[in-house]
PDB file of N, CA and C in Angstrom:
ATOM      1  N   MET L  22       0.820  -1.193   0.000  1.00 94.00           N
ATOM      2  CA  MET L  22       0.000   0.000   0.000  1.00 94.00           C
ATOM      3  C   MET L  22       0.870   1.265   0.000  1.00 94.00           C
ATOM      4  N   ALA L  23       1.982   1.195   0.701  1.00 95.00           N
ATOM      5  CA  ALA L  23       2.835   2.385   0.801  1.00 95.00           C
ATOM      6  C   ALA L  23       3.540   2.697  -0.510  1.00 95.00           C
ATOM      7  N   LEU L  24       3.854   1.697  -1.301  1.00 97.00           N
ATOM      8  CA  LEU L  24       4.574   1.941  -2.550  1.00 97.00           C
ATOM      9  C   LEU L  24       3.749   2.747  -3.551  1.00 97.00           C
ATOM     10  N   PRO L  25       2.512   2.344  -3.880  1.00 97.00           N
ATOM     11  CA  PRO L  25       1.760   3.172  -4.838  1.00 97.00           C
ATOM     12  C   PRO L  25       1.398   4.545  -4.297  1.00 97.00           C
ATOM     13  N   VAL L  26       1.088   4.626  -3.014  1.00 96.00           N
ATOM     14  CA  VAL L  26       0.774   5.935  -2.426  1.00 96.00           C
ATOM     15  C   VAL L  26       2.012   6.823  -2.437  1.00 96.00           C
ATOM     16  N   GLY L  27       3.165   6.267  -2.102  1.00 96.00           N
ATOM     17  CA  GLY L  27       4.406   7.041  -2.123  1.00 96.00           C
ATOM     18  C   GLY L  27       4.767   7.527  -3.515  1.00 96.00           C
ATOM     19  N   VAL L  28       4.540   6.681  -4.522  1.00 97.00           N
ATOM     20  CA  VAL L  28       4.825   7.095  -5.897  1.00 97.00           C
ATOM     21  C   VAL L  28       3.865   8.203  -6.319  1.00 97.00           C
ATOM     22  N   LEU L  29       2.584   8.077  -5.967  1.00 97.00           N
ATOM     23  CA  LEU L  29       1.617   9.120  -6.325  1.00 97.00           C
ATOM     24  C   LEU L  29       1.926  10.443  -5.640  1.00 97.00           C
ATOM     25  N   VAL L  30       2.289  10.400  -4.375  1.00 96.00           N
ATOM     26  CA  VAL L  30       2.624  11.625  -3.655  1.00 96.00           C
ATOM     27  C   VAL L  30       3.899  12.251  -4.218  1.00 96.00           C
ATOM     28  N   SER L  31       4.886  11.418  -4.541  1.00 96.00           N
ATOM     29  CA  SER L  31       6.118  11.931  -5.135  1.00 96.00           C
ATOM     30  C   SER L  31       5.857  12.540  -6.505  1.00 96.00           C
ATOM     31  N   LEU L  32       4.992  11.903  -7.280  1.00 96.00           N
ATOM     32  CA  LEU L  32       4.650  12.429  -8.594  1.00 96.00           C
ATOM     33  C   LEU L  32       3.921  13.763  -8.477  1.00 96.00           C
ATOM     34  N   ALA L  33       2.977  13.842  -7.540  1.00 97.00           N
ATOM     35  CA  ALA L  33       2.250  15.098  -7.343  1.00 97.00           C
ATOM     36  C   ALA L  33       3.191  16.215  -6.894  1.00 97.00           C
ATOM     37  N   GLY L  34       4.083  15.920  -5.976  1.00 96.00           N
ATOM     38  CA  GLY L  34       5.050  16.919  -5.525  1.00 96.00           C
ATOM     39  C   GLY L  34       5.978  17.358  -6.635  1.00 96.00           C
ATOM     40  N   PHE L  35       6.410  16.404  -7.457  1.00 96.00           N
ATOM     41  CA  PHE L  35       7.275  16.741  -8.580  1.00 96.00           C
ATOM     42  C   PHE L  35       6.558  17.645  -9.571  1.00 96.00           C
ATOM     43  N   LEU L  36       5.334  17.292  -9.926  1.00 95.00           N
ATOM     44  CA  LEU L  36       4.592  18.085 -10.908  1.00 95.00           C
ATOM     45  C   LEU L  36       4.298  19.493 -10.395  1.00 95.00           C
ATOM     46  N   ILE L  37       3.934  19.607  -9.127  1.00 96.00           N
ATOM     47  CA  ILE L  37       3.675  20.933  -8.557  1.00 96.00           C
ATOM     48  C   ILE L  37       4.955  21.756  -8.513  1.00 96.00           C
ATOM     49  N   GLY L  38       6.051  21.132  -8.098  1.00 94.00           N
ATOM     50  CA  GLY L  38       7.328  21.846  -8.040  1.00 94.00           C
ATOM     51  C   GLY L  38       7.811  22.285  -9.404  1.00 94.00           C
ATOM     52  N   GLN L  39       7.689  21.417 -10.390  1.00 93.00           N
ATOM     53  CA  GLN L  39       8.141  21.774 -11.731  1.00 93.00           C
ATOM     54  C   GLN L  39       7.252  22.833 -12.359  1.00 93.00           C
ATOM     55  N   ALA L  40       5.941  22.805 -12.048  1.00 94.00           N
ATOM     56  CA  ALA L  40       5.043  23.840 -12.564  1.00 94.00           C
ATOM     57  C   ALA L  40       5.397  25.201 -11.979  1.00 94.00           C
ATOM     58  N   SER L  41       5.734  25.223 -10.699  1.00 95.00           N
ATOM     59  CA  SER L  41       6.100  26.499 -10.091  1.00 95.00           C
ATOM     60  C   SER L  41       7.450  26.998 -10.625  1.00 95.00           C
ATOM     61  N   LEU L  42       8.380  26.091 -10.894  1.00 93.00           N
ATOM     62  CA  LEU L  42       9.661  26.494 -11.467  1.00 93.00           C
ATOM     63  C   LEU L  42       9.509  27.015 -12.891  1.00 93.00           C
ATOM     64  N   SER L  43       8.694  26.340 -13.671  1.00 92.00           N
ATOM     65  CA  SER L  43       8.524  26.797 -15.055  1.00 92.00           C
ATOM     66  C   SER L  43       7.756  28.114 -15.108  1.00 92.00           C
ATOM     67  N   GLY L  44       6.850  28.345 -14.157  1.00 93.00           N
ATOM     68  CA  GLY L  44       6.126  29.609 -14.095  1.00 93.00           C
ATOM     69  C   GLY L  44       7.028  30.773 -13.733  1.00 93.00           C
ATOM     70  N   ALA L  45       8.086  30.477 -12.978  1.00 94.00           N
ATOM     71  CA  ALA L  45       9.024  31.524 -12.583  1.00 94.00           C
ATOM     72  C   ALA L  45      10.133  31.713 -13.603  1.00 94.00           C
ATOM     73  N   GLY L  46      10.143  30.897 -14.638  1.00 92.00           N
ATOM     74  CA  GLY L  46      11.182  31.021 -15.648  1.00 92.00           C
ATOM     75  C   GLY L  46      12.493  30.354 -15.271  1.00 92.00           C
ATOM     76  N   ALA L  47      12.484  29.535 -14.247  1.00 94.00           N
ATOM     77  CA  ALA L  47      13.697  28.843 -13.808  1.00 94.00           C
ATOM     78  C   ALA L  47      13.856  27.537 -14.596  1.00 94.00           C
ATOM     79  N   PRO L  48      15.062  27.015 -14.649  1.00 92.00           N
ATOM     80  CA  PRO L  48      15.252  25.722 -15.324  1.00 92.00           C
ATOM     81  C   PRO L  48      14.478  24.621 -14.593  1.00 92.00           C
ATOM     82  N   HIS L  49      13.898  23.716 -15.335  1.00 90.00           N
ATOM     83  CA  HIS L  49      13.106  22.655 -14.737  1.00 90.00           C
ATOM     84  C   HIS L  49      13.242  21.369 -15.553  1.00 90.00           C
ATOM     85  N   LEU L  50      12.811  20.250 -14.969  1.00 90.00           N
ATOM     86  CA  LEU L  50      12.892  18.936 -15.608  1.00 90.00           C
ATOM     87  C   LEU L  50      11.527  18.523 -16.128  1.00 90.00           C
ATOM     88  N   GLY L  51      11.525  17.604 -17.061  1.00 90.00           N
ATOM     89  CA  GLY L  51      10.294  16.993 -17.527  1.00 90.00           C
ATOM     90  C   GLY L  51      10.216  15.552 -17.034  1.00 90.00           C
ATOM     91  N   LEU L  52       9.077  14.928 -17.222  1.00 91.00           N
ATOM     92  CA  LEU L  52       8.932  13.539 -16.794  1.00 91.00           C
ATOM     93  C   LEU L  52       9.766  12.575 -17.629  1.00 91.00           C
ATOM     94  N   SER L  53      10.199  12.995 -18.794  1.00 90.00           N
ATOM     95  CA  SER L  53      10.997  12.117 -19.644  1.00 90.00           C
ATOM     96  C   SER L  53      12.453  12.015 -19.188  1.00 90.00           C
ATOM     97  N   GLU L  54      12.868  12.870 -18.274  1.00 90.00           N
ATOM     98  CA  GLU L  54      14.240  12.826 -17.760  1.00 90.00           C
ATOM     99  C   GLU L  54      14.414  11.605 -16.856  1.00 90.00           C
ATOM    100  N   GLY L  55      15.560  10.948 -16.964  1.00 88.00           N
ATOM    101  CA  GLY L  55      15.826   9.763 -16.149  1.00 88.00           C
ATOM    102  C   GLY L  55      15.930  10.073 -14.666  1.00 88.00           C
ATOM    103  N   ALA L  56      16.526  11.207 -14.344  1.00 92.00           N
ATOM    104  CA  ALA L  56      16.682  11.574 -12.934  1.00 92.00           C
ATOM    105  C   ALA L  56      15.334  11.858 -12.289  1.00 92.00           C
ATOM    106  N   ALA L  57      14.405  12.403 -13.048  1.00 94.00           N
ATOM    107  CA  ALA L  57      13.084  12.710 -12.500  1.00 94.00           C
ATOM    108  C   ALA L  57      12.329  11.429 -12.184  1.00 94.00           C
ATOM    109  N   LEU L  58      12.331  10.494 -13.104  1.00 94.00           N
ATOM    110  CA  LEU L  58      11.632   9.228 -12.858  1.00 94.00           C
ATOM    111  C   LEU L  58      12.269   8.441 -11.723  1.00 94.00           C
ATOM    112  N   ARG L  59      13.593   8.462 -11.665  1.00 95.00           N
ATOM    113  CA  ARG L  59      14.290   7.764 -10.586  1.00 95.00           C
ATOM    114  C   ARG L  59      13.936   8.361  -9.228  1.00 95.00           C
ATOM    115  N   GLY L  60      13.829   9.688  -9.164  1.00 94.00           N
ATOM    116  CA  GLY L  60      13.463  10.343  -7.914  1.00 94.00           C
ATOM    117  C   GLY L  60      12.023  10.071  -7.508  1.00 94.00           C
ATOM    118  N   ILE L  61      11.125  10.034  -8.479  1.00 96.00           N
ATOM    119  CA  ILE L  61       9.717   9.777  -8.178  1.00 96.00           C
ATOM    120  C   ILE L  61       9.533   8.356  -7.656  1.00 96.00           C
ATOM    121  N   PHE L  62      10.109   7.380  -8.352  1.00 96.00           N
ATOM    122  CA  PHE L  62       9.977   6.005  -7.890  1.00 96.00           C
ATOM    123  C   PHE L  62      10.784   5.754  -6.622  1.00 96.00           C
ATOM    124  N   GLY L  63      11.886   6.462  -6.468  1.00 96.00           N
ATOM    125  CA  GLY L  63      12.678   6.332  -5.243  1.00 96.00           C
ATOM    126  C   GLY L  63      11.928   6.806  -4.014  1.00 96.00           C
ATOM    127  N   GLY L  64      11.102   7.843  -4.172  1.00 95.00           N
ATOM    128  CA  GLY L  64      10.289   8.305  -3.042  1.00 95.00           C
ATOM    129  C   GLY L  64       9.305   7.250  -2.587  1.00 95.00           C
ATOM    130  N   GLY L  65       8.678   6.566  -3.532  1.00 96.00           N
ATOM    131  CA  GLY L  65       7.746   5.499  -3.176  1.00 96.00           C
ATOM    132  C   GLY L  65       8.441   4.299  -2.561  1.00 96.00           C
ATOM    133  N   VAL L  66       9.597   3.935  -3.112  1.00 97.00           N
ATOM    134  CA  VAL L  66      10.349   2.800  -2.576  1.00 97.00           C
ATOM    135  C   VAL L  66      10.840   3.105  -1.165  1.00 97.00           C
ATOM    136  N   TYR L  67      11.296   4.339  -0.944  1.00 94.00           N
ATOM    137  CA  TYR L  67      11.760   4.722   0.389  1.00 94.00           C
ATOM    138  C   TYR L  67      10.635   4.615   1.415  1.00 94.00           C
ATOM    139  N   LEU L  68       9.449   5.082   1.062  1.00 94.00           N
ATOM    140  CA  LEU L  68       8.323   5.010   1.978  1.00 94.00           C
ATOM    141  C   LEU L  68       7.948   3.562   2.277  1.00 94.00           C
ATOM    142  N   ALA L  69       7.939   2.710   1.258  1.00 96.00           N
ATOM    143  CA  ALA L  69       7.611   1.301   1.455  1.00 96.00           C
ATOM    144  C   ALA L  69       8.661   0.601   2.326  1.00 96.00           C
ATOM    145  N   LEU L  70       9.929   0.875   2.069  1.00 96.00           N
ATOM    146  CA  LEU L  70      10.981   0.246   2.872  1.00 96.00           C
ATOM    147  C   LEU L  70      10.995   0.758   4.309  1.00 96.00           C
ATOM    148  N   ALA L  71      10.652   2.015   4.509  1.00 94.00           N
ATOM    149  CA  ALA L  71      10.573   2.536   5.873  1.00 94.00           C
ATOM    150  C   ALA L  71       9.445   1.844   6.641  1.00 94.00           C
ATOM    151  N   GLY L  72       8.326   1.605   5.972  1.00 94.00           N
ATOM    152  CA  GLY L  72       7.226   0.881   6.613  1.00 94.00           C
ATOM    153  C   GLY L  72       7.601  -0.549   6.954  1.00 94.00           C
ATOM    154  N   LEU L  73       8.282  -1.229   6.037  1.00 96.00           N
ATOM    155  CA  LEU L  73       8.720  -2.603   6.306  1.00 96.00           C
ATOM    156  C   LEU L  73       9.761  -2.658   7.418  1.00 96.00           C
ATOM    157  N   PHE L  74      10.643  -1.662   7.449  1.00 95.00           N
ATOM    158  CA  PHE L  74      11.645  -1.610   8.515  1.00 95.00           C
ATOM    159  C   PHE L  74      10.978  -1.400   9.874  1.00 95.00           C
ATOM    160  N   GLY L  75       9.972  -0.528   9.926  1.00 95.00           N
ATOM    161  CA  GLY L  75       9.232  -0.316  11.171  1.00 95.00           C
ATOM    162  C   GLY L  75       8.485  -1.561  11.605  1.00 95.00           C
ATOM    163  N   LEU L  76       7.907  -2.275  10.651  1.00 96.00           N
ATOM    164  CA  LEU L  76       7.215  -3.525  10.968  1.00 96.00           C
ATOM    165  C   LEU L  76       8.184  -4.566  11.513  1.00 96.00           C
ATOM    166  N   ALA L  77       9.351  -4.668  10.898  1.00 96.00           N
ATOM    167  CA  ALA L  77      10.355  -5.622  11.364  1.00 96.00           C
ATOM    168  C   ALA L  77      10.849  -5.264  12.767  1.00 96.00           C
ATOM    169  N   LEU L  78      11.095  -3.972  13.008  1.00 95.00           N
ATOM    170  CA  LEU L  78      11.520  -3.562  14.349  1.00 95.00           C
ATOM    171  C   LEU L  78      10.445  -3.852  15.385  1.00 95.00           C
ATOM    172  N   GLY L  79       9.197  -3.593  15.033  1.00 95.00           N
ATOM    173  CA  GLY L  79       8.099  -3.867  15.956  1.00 95.00           C
ATOM    174  C   GLY L  79       7.970  -5.337  16.273  1.00 95.00           C
ATOM    175  N   ALA L  80       8.216  -6.201  15.291  1.00 96.00           N
ATOM    176  CA  ALA L  80       8.138  -7.642  15.523  1.00 96.00           C
ATOM    177  C   ALA L  80       9.284  -8.128  16.401  1.00 96.00           C
ATOM    178  N   VAL L  81      10.447  -7.507  16.265  1.00 96.00           N
ATOM    179  CA  VAL L  81      11.607  -7.940  17.053  1.00 96.00           C
ATOM    180  C   VAL L  81      11.564  -7.366  18.460  1.00 96.00           C
ATOM    181  N   ILE L  82      11.253  -6.080  18.602  1.00 95.00           N
ATOM    182  CA  ILE L  82      11.335  -5.415  19.903  1.00 95.00           C
ATOM    183  C   ILE L  82      10.084  -5.667  20.742  1.00 95.00           C
ATOM    184  N   ARG L  83       8.904  -5.650  20.127  1.00 95.00           N
ATOM    185  CA  ARG L  83       7.623  -5.909  20.766  1.00 95.00           C
ATOM    186  C   ARG L  83       7.249  -4.891  21.847  1.00 95.00           C
ATOM    187  N   SER L  84       7.701  -3.687  21.696  1.00 95.00           N
ATOM    188  CA  SER L  84       7.335  -2.591  22.578  1.00 95.00           C
ATOM    189  C   SER L  84       7.147  -1.351  21.710  1.00 95.00           C
ATOM    190  N   THR L  85       5.959  -0.745  21.796  1.00 94.00           N
ATOM    191  CA  THR L  85       5.641   0.371  20.912  1.00 94.00           C
ATOM    192  C   THR L  85       6.584   1.548  21.134  1.00 94.00           C
ATOM    193  N   THR L  86       6.809   1.913  22.367  1.00 95.00           N
ATOM    194  CA  THR L  86       7.628   3.079  22.669  1.00 95.00           C
ATOM    195  C   THR L  86       9.068   2.889  22.209  1.00 95.00           C
ATOM    196  N   VAL L  87       9.629   1.766  22.509  1.00 96.00           N
ATOM    197  CA  VAL L  87      11.018   1.507  22.128  1.00 96.00           C
ATOM    198  C   VAL L  87      11.140   1.379  20.610  1.00 96.00           C
ATOM    199  N   THR L  88      10.144   0.782  19.974  1.00 95.00           N
ATOM    200  CA  THR L  88      10.181   0.633  18.522  1.00 95.00           C
ATOM    201  C   THR L  88      10.143   1.980  17.822  1.00 95.00           C
ATOM    202  N   VAL L  89       9.229   2.856  18.236  1.00 95.00           N
ATOM    203  CA  VAL L  89       9.123   4.168  17.605  1.00 95.00           C
ATOM    204  C   VAL L  89      10.384   4.983  17.852  1.00 95.00           C
ATOM    205  N   THR L  90      10.911   4.925  19.065  1.00 95.00           N
ATOM    206  CA  THR L  90      12.138   5.659  19.381  1.00 95.00           C
ATOM    207  C   THR L  90      13.310   5.144  18.558  1.00 95.00           C
ATOM    208  N   THR L  91      13.439   3.843  18.441  1.00 95.00           N
ATOM    209  CA  THR L  91      14.521   3.259  17.657  1.00 95.00           C
ATOM    210  C   THR L  91      14.371   3.590  16.182  1.00 95.00           C
ATOM    211  N   LEU L  92      13.145   3.518  15.667  1.00 94.00           N
ATOM    212  CA  LEU L  92      12.910   3.808  14.255  1.00 94.00           C
ATOM    213  C   LEU L  92      13.269   5.251  13.926  1.00 94.00           C
ATOM    214  N   PHE L  93      12.821   6.196  14.740  1.00 93.00           N
ATOM    215  CA  PHE L  93      13.165   7.594  14.501  1.00 93.00           C
ATOM    216  C   PHE L  93      14.661   7.835  14.682  1.00 93.00           C
ATOM    217  N   GLY L  94      15.252   7.198  15.657  1.00 92.00           N
ATOM    218  CA  GLY L  94      16.690   7.356  15.874  1.00 92.00           C
ATOM    219  C   GLY L  94      17.499   6.870  14.697  1.00 92.00           C
ATOM    220  N   VAL L  95      17.141   5.719  14.169  1.00 92.00           N
ATOM    221  CA  VAL L  95      17.886   5.157  13.043  1.00 92.00           C
ATOM    222  C   VAL L  95      17.630   5.949  11.769  1.00 92.00           C
ATOM    223  N   MET L  96      16.381   6.303  11.521  1.00 92.00           N
ATOM    224  CA  MET L  96      16.055   6.927  10.242  1.00 92.00           C
ATOM    225  C   MET L  96      16.371   8.418  10.188  1.00 92.00           C
ATOM    226  N   LEU L  97      16.393   9.094  11.300  1.00 92.00           N
ATOM    227  CA  LEU L  97      16.630  10.532  11.288  1.00 92.00           C
ATOM    228  C   LEU L  97      17.993  10.922  11.838  1.00 92.00           C
ATOM    229  N   ILE L  98      18.309  10.464  13.014  1.00 92.00           N
ATOM    230  CA  ILE L  98      19.534  10.902  13.678  1.00 92.00           C
ATOM    231  C   ILE L  98      20.777  10.298  13.043  1.00 92.00           C
ATOM    232  N   VAL L  99      20.744   8.997  12.763  1.00 88.00           N
ATOM    233  CA  VAL L  99      21.915   8.353  12.165  1.00 88.00           C
ATOM    234  C   VAL L  99      22.187   8.936  10.777  1.00 88.00           C
ATOM    235  N   GLN L 100      21.152   9.186   9.993  1.00 87.00           N
ATOM    236  CA  GLN L 100      21.360   9.758   8.671  1.00 87.00           C
ATOM    237  C   GLN L 100      21.882  11.188   8.743  1.00 87.00           C
ATOM    238  N   ALA L 101      21.537  11.911   9.774  1.00 91.00           N
ATOM    239  CA  ALA L 101      22.021  13.289   9.906  1.00 91.00           C
ATOM    240  C   ALA L 101      23.523  13.308  10.205  1.00 91.00           C
ATOM    241  N   PHE L 102      23.998  12.329  10.966  1.00 91.00           N
ATOM    242  CA  PHE L 102      25.410  12.321  11.340  1.00 91.00           C
ATOM    243  C   PHE L 102      26.266  11.428  10.432  1.00 91.00           C
ATOM    244  N   ALA L 103      25.664  10.713   9.480  1.00 89.00           N
ATOM    245  CA  ALA L 103      26.412   9.814   8.608  1.00 89.00           C
ATOM    246  C   ALA L 103      27.475  10.539   7.774  1.00 89.00           C
ATOM    247  N   PRO L 104      27.232  11.760   7.260  1.00 91.00           N
ATOM    248  CA  PRO L 104      28.294  12.412   6.486  1.00 91.00           C
ATOM    249  C   PRO L 104      29.526  12.767   7.326  1.00 91.00           C
ATOM    250  N   CYS L 105      29.384  12.848   8.627  1.00 91.00           N
ATOM    251  CA  CYS L 105      30.521  13.183   9.488  1.00 91.00           C
ATOM    252  C   CYS L 105      31.418  11.974   9.774  1.00 91.00           C
ATOM    253  N   LEU L 106      30.911  10.783   9.506  1.00 85.00           N
ATOM    254  CA  LEU L 106      31.675   9.568   9.807  1.00 85.00           C
ATOM    255  C   LEU L 106      32.704   9.326   8.716  1.00 85.00           C
ATOM    256  N   PRO L 107      33.830   8.722   9.095  1.00 85.00           N
ATOM    257  CA  PRO L 107      34.881   8.447   8.095  1.00 85.00           C
ATOM    258  C   PRO L 107      34.470   7.317   7.154  1.00 85.00           C
TER     259      PRO L 107
END
């Protein structure tokens, strides 16, 4: 369920963003660009994998509070500090 919804939301965000860029006269991408399609499908895949990761953590930890804290810690905090690591 998360994959198609994530792709639709990513597509809507892309189209709205590109419409606003083209209205302002700024450079913008079309849907035929490879990077645009990769980003749109990547948004849906990321959302689906985040849901599966949360489900797996919940099955292993079996505590709602610890699972949510661990999920946010891994997905937000670790990624924020990853560029600082060697």
